[in-house]
Short mmCIF file of C-alpha atoms in Angstrom, two decimals:
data_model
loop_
_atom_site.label_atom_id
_atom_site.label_comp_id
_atom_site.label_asym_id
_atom_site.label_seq_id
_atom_site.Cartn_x
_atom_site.Cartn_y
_atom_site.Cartn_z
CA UNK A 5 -28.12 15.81 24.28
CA UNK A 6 -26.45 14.03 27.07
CA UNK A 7 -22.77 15.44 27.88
CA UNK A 8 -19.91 12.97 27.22
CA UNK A 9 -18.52 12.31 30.64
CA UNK A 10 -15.16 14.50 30.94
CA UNK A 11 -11.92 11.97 30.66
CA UNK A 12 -10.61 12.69 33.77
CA UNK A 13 -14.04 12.06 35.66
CA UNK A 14 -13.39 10.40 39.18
CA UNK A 15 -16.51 7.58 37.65
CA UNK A 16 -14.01 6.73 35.12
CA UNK A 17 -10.67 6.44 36.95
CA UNK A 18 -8.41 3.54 37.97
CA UNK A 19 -5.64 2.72 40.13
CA UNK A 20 -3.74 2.75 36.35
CA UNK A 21 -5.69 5.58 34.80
CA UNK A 22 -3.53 8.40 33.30
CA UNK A 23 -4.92 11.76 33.23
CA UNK A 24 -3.11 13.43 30.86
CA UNK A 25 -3.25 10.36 28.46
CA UNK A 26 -6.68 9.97 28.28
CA UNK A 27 -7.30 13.88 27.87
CA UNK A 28 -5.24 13.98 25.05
CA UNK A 29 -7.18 11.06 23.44
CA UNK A 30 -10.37 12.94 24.05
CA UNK A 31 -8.75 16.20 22.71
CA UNK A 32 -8.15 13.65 19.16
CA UNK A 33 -11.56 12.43 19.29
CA UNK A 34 -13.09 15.95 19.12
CA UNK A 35 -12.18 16.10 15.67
CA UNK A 36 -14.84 14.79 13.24
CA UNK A 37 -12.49 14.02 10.09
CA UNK A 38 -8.52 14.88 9.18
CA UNK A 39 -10.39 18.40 7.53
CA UNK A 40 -11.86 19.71 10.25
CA UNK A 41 -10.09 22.78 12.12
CA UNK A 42 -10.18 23.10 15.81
CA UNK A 43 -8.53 25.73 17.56
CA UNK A 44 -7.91 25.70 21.73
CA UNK A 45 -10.46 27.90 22.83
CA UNK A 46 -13.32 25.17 21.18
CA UNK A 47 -11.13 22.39 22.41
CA UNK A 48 -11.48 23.33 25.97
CA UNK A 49 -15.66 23.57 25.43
CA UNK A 50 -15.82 20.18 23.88
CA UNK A 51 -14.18 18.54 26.77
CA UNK A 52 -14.38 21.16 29.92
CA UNK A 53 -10.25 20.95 30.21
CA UNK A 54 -9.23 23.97 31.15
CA UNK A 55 -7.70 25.86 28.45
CA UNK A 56 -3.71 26.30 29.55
CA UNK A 57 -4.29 21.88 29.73
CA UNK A 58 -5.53 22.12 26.24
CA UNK A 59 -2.65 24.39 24.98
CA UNK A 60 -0.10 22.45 26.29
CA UNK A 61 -1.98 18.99 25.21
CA UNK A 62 -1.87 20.32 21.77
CA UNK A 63 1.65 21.40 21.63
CA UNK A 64 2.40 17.99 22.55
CA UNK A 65 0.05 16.15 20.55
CA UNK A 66 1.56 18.61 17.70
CA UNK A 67 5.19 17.73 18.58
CA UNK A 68 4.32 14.24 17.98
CA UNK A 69 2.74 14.50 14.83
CA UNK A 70 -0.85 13.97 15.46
CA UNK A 71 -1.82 17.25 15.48
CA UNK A 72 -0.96 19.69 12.78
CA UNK A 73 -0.69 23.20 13.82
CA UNK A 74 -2.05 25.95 11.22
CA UNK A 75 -0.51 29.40 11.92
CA UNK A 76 -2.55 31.24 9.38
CA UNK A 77 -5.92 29.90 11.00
CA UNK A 78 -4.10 29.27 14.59
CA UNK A 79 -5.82 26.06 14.37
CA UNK A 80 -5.53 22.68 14.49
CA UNK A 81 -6.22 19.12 12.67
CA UNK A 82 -5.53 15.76 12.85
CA UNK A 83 -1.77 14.92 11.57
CA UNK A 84 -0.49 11.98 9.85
CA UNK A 85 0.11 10.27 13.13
CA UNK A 86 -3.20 9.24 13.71
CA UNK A 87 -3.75 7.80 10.20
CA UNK A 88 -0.76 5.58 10.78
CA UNK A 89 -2.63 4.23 14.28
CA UNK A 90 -5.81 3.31 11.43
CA UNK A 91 -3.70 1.81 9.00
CA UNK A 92 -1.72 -0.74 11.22
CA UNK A 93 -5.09 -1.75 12.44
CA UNK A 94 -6.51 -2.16 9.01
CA UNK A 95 -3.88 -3.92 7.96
CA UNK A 96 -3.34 -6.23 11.03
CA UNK A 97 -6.89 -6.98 11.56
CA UNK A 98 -8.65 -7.10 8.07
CA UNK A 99 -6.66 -6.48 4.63
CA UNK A 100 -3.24 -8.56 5.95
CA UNK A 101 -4.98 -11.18 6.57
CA UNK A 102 -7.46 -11.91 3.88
CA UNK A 103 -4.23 -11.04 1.28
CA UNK A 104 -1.63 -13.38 3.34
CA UNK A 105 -2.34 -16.17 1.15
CA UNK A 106 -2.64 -14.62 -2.03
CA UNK A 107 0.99 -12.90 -1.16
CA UNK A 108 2.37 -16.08 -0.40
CA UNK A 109 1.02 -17.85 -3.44
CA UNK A 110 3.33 -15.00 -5.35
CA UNK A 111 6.15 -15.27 -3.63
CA UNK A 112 6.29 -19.16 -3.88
CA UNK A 113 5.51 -18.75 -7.96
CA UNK A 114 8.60 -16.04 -8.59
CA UNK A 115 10.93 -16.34 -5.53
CA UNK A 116 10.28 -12.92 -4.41
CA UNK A 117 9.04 -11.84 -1.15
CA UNK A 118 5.50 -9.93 -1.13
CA UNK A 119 5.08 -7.97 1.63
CA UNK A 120 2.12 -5.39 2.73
CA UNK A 121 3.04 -2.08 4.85
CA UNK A 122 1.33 0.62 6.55
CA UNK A 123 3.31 4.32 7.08
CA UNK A 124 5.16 5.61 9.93
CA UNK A 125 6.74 8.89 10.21
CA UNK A 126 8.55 8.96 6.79
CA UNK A 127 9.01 4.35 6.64
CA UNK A 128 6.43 1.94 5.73
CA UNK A 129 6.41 -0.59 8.26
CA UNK A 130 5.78 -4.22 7.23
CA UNK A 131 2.73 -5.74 8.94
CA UNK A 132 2.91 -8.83 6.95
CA UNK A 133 5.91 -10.71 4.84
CA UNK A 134 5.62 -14.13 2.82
CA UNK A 135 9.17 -15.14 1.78
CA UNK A 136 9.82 -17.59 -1.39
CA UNK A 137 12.27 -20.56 -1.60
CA UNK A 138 14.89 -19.59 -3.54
CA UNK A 139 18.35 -18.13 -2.39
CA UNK A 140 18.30 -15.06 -3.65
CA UNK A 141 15.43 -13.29 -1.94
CA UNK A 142 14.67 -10.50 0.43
CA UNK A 143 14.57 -11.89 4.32
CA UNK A 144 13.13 -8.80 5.76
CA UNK A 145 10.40 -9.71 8.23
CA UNK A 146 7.44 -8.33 9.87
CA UNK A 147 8.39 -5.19 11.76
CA UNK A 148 10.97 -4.37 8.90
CA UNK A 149 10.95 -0.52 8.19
CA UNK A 150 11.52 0.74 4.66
CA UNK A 151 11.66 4.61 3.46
CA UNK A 152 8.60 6.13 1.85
CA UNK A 153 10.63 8.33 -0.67
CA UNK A 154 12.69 5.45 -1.71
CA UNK A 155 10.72 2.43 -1.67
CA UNK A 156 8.14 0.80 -4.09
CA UNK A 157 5.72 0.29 -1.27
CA UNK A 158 6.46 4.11 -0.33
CA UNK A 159 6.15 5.60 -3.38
CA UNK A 160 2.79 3.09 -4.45
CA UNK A 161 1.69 4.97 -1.03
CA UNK A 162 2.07 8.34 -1.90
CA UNK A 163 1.21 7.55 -5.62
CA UNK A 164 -2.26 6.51 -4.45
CA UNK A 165 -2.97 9.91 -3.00
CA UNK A 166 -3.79 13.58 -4.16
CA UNK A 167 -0.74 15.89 -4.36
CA UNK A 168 -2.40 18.21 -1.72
CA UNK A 169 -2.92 15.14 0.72
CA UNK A 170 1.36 14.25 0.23
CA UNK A 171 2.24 17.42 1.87
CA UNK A 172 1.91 15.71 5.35
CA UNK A 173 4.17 12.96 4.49
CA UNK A 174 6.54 14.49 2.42
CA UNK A 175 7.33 17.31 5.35
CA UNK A 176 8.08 13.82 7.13
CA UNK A 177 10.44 12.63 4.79
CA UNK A 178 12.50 15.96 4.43
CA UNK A 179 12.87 15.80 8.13
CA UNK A 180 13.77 11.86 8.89
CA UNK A 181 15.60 11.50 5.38
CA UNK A 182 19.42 11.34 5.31
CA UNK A 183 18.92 11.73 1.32
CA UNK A 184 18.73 15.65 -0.04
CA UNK A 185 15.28 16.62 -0.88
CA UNK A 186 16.61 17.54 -4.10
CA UNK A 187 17.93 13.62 -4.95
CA UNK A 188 14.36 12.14 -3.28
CA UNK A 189 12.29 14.16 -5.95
CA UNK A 190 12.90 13.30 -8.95
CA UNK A 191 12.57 9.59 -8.14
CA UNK A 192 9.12 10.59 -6.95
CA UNK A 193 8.22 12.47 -10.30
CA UNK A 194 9.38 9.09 -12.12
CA UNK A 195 7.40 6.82 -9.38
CA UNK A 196 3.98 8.57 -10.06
CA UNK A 197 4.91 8.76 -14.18
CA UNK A 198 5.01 4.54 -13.86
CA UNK A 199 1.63 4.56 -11.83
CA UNK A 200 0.06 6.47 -14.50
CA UNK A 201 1.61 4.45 -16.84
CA UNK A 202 1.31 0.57 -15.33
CA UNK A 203 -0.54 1.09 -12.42
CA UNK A 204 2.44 0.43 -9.98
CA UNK A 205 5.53 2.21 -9.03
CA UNK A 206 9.40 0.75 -9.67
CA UNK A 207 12.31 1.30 -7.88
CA UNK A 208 15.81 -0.57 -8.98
CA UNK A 209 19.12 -0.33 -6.61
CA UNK A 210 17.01 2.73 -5.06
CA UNK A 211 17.46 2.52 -1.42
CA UNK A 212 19.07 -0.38 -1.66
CA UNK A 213 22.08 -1.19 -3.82
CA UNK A 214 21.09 -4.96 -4.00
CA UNK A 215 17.54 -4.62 -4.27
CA UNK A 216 14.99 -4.14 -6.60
CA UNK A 217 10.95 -4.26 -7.09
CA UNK A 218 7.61 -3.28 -7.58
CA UNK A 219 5.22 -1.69 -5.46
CA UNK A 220 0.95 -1.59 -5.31
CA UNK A 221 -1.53 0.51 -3.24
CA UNK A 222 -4.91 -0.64 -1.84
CA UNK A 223 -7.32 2.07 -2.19
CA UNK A 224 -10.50 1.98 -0.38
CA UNK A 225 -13.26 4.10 0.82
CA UNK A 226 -12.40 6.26 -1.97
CA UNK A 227 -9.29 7.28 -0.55
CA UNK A 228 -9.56 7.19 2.64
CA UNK A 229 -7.53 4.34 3.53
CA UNK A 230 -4.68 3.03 1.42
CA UNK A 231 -2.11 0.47 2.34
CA UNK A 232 0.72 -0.99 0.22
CA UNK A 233 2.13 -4.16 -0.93
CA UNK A 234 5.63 -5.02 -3.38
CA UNK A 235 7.12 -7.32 -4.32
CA UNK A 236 11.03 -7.77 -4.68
CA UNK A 237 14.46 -9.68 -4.44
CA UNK A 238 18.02 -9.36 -6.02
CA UNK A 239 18.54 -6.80 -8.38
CA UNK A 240 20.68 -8.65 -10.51
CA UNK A 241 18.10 -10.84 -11.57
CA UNK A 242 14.65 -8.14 -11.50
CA UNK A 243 15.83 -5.87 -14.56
CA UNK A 244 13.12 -2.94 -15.11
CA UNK A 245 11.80 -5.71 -18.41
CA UNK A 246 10.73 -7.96 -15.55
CA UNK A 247 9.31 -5.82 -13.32
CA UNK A 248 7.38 -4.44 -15.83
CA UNK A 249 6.42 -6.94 -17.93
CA UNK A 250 6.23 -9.98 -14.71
CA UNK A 251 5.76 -8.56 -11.43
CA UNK A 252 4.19 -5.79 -11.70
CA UNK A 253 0.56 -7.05 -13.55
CA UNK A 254 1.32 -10.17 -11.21
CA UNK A 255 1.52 -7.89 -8.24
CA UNK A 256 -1.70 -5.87 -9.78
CA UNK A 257 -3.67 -8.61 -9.94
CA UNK A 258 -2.83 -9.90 -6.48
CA UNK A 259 -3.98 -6.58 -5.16
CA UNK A 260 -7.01 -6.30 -6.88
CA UNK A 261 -8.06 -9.62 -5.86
CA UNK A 262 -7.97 -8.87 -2.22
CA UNK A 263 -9.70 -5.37 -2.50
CA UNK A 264 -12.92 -7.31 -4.27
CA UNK A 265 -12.78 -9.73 -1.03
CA UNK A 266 -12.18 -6.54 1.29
CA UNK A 267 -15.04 -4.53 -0.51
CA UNK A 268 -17.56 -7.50 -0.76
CA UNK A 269 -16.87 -8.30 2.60
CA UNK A 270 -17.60 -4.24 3.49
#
């Protein structure tokens, strides 16, 4: 089998190449999925960087979350980082903009804005926003941040994966939260009871005092990529009847639309 050419190989340089950048993306692509364990020593065969490179690649790489550092195996795999760098794309370039209309169709019919998100660090960054007419609505916009823990996009998120695959994001949220751990977990307990129970996670007044609404993941692959929409606006006019009984199923069935036009378009 024919040897990758090494990143740093004088065939592939520039006047704007960056060393150290592109061995650390060859260091990421080494890894086959986010299961797979590498330590150093088979990180320096794969790519012929020397090994004290490779260590201190990693420790950076680790540092900045996309590379998760397992003492017990003193090993490495890919961190939540790098899933974020999928999502934004997915979002961006495929599921944002087959949904954009179908958002915007819901936020013209209940004055709410609809908005789809991918994670980053412990926030869910908006990638797209449709806002309705009416004057008492959200006016966050595209590039808007909200908290995973707190959020009904976050919590739809986390709600749409296994407990054991949370653990990356929820180390995340204990470190970039200003809310105790112990205040952030029992709203997720309640957030993952509603999923099981509608099929989308509520929050009212949660991380805002103002704001309430209704949040829905997009699974696909089986898993392996999820982004989420809500839906939301004033509080004082989206009691937990309404998001229940109104925005919720409306929000559901927005959702599942798009995922039959993603998957058929697969």
């Amino acid at each position: 089998m024919r040897k990758t050419m090494a990143p740093d190989s004088p065939d592939t340089k520039g006047h704007n190449y960056v060393t150290a950048l592109a061995r650390g993306l060859e260091l990421l692509r080494c890894f086959g999925d986010a299961a797979e364990y590498l330590g150093n020593a088979e990180l320096a065969k794969r790519t012929d960087i020397p090994r004290p490179t490779v260590s201190r690649l990693t420790a950076t790489l680790t540092q900045l979350g996309y590379l998760l550092y397992m003492p017990h195996l003193e090993k490495y795999r890919l961190g939540p980082r790098v899933l974020d760098l999928g999502y934004r794309y997915l979002a961006s370039e495929g599921v944002g903009n087959i949904a954009q209309p179908f958002m915007q169709e819901l936020a013209d019919a209940t004055d709410c804005m609809v908005a789809l998100g991918v994670p980053e660090g412990a926030h869910l960054t908006y990638t797209h926003a449709c806002q309705g007419k009416g004057p008492l609505i959200l006016r966050l916009q595209v590039g808007s941040r909200v908290p995973m823990g707190l959020s009904s996009m976050g919590l739809a998120f986390l709600a749409a994966h296994e407990p054991a695959a949370r653990e990356p994001y929820y180390e995340r949220i204990r470190a970039e939260s200003a809310m105790p751990w112990s205040d952030i977990e029992p709203l997720l307990e309640r957030a993952y009871e509603d999923y099981a129970n509608y099929g989308f996670c509520m929050t009212d007044r949660t991380w805002s005092r103002d704001i309430s609404g209704v949040g829905v993941p997009l699974i696909l692959e089986n898993g392996q990529r999820v982004v989420s929409f809500n839906c939301g606006g004033a509080a004082q006019r989206l009691t937990r009847d309404v998001l229940v009984e109104n925005l919720g199923p409306r929000l559901k069935q927005v959702v599942e639309q798009v995922r039959q036009l993603v998957v058929g378009g697969d």
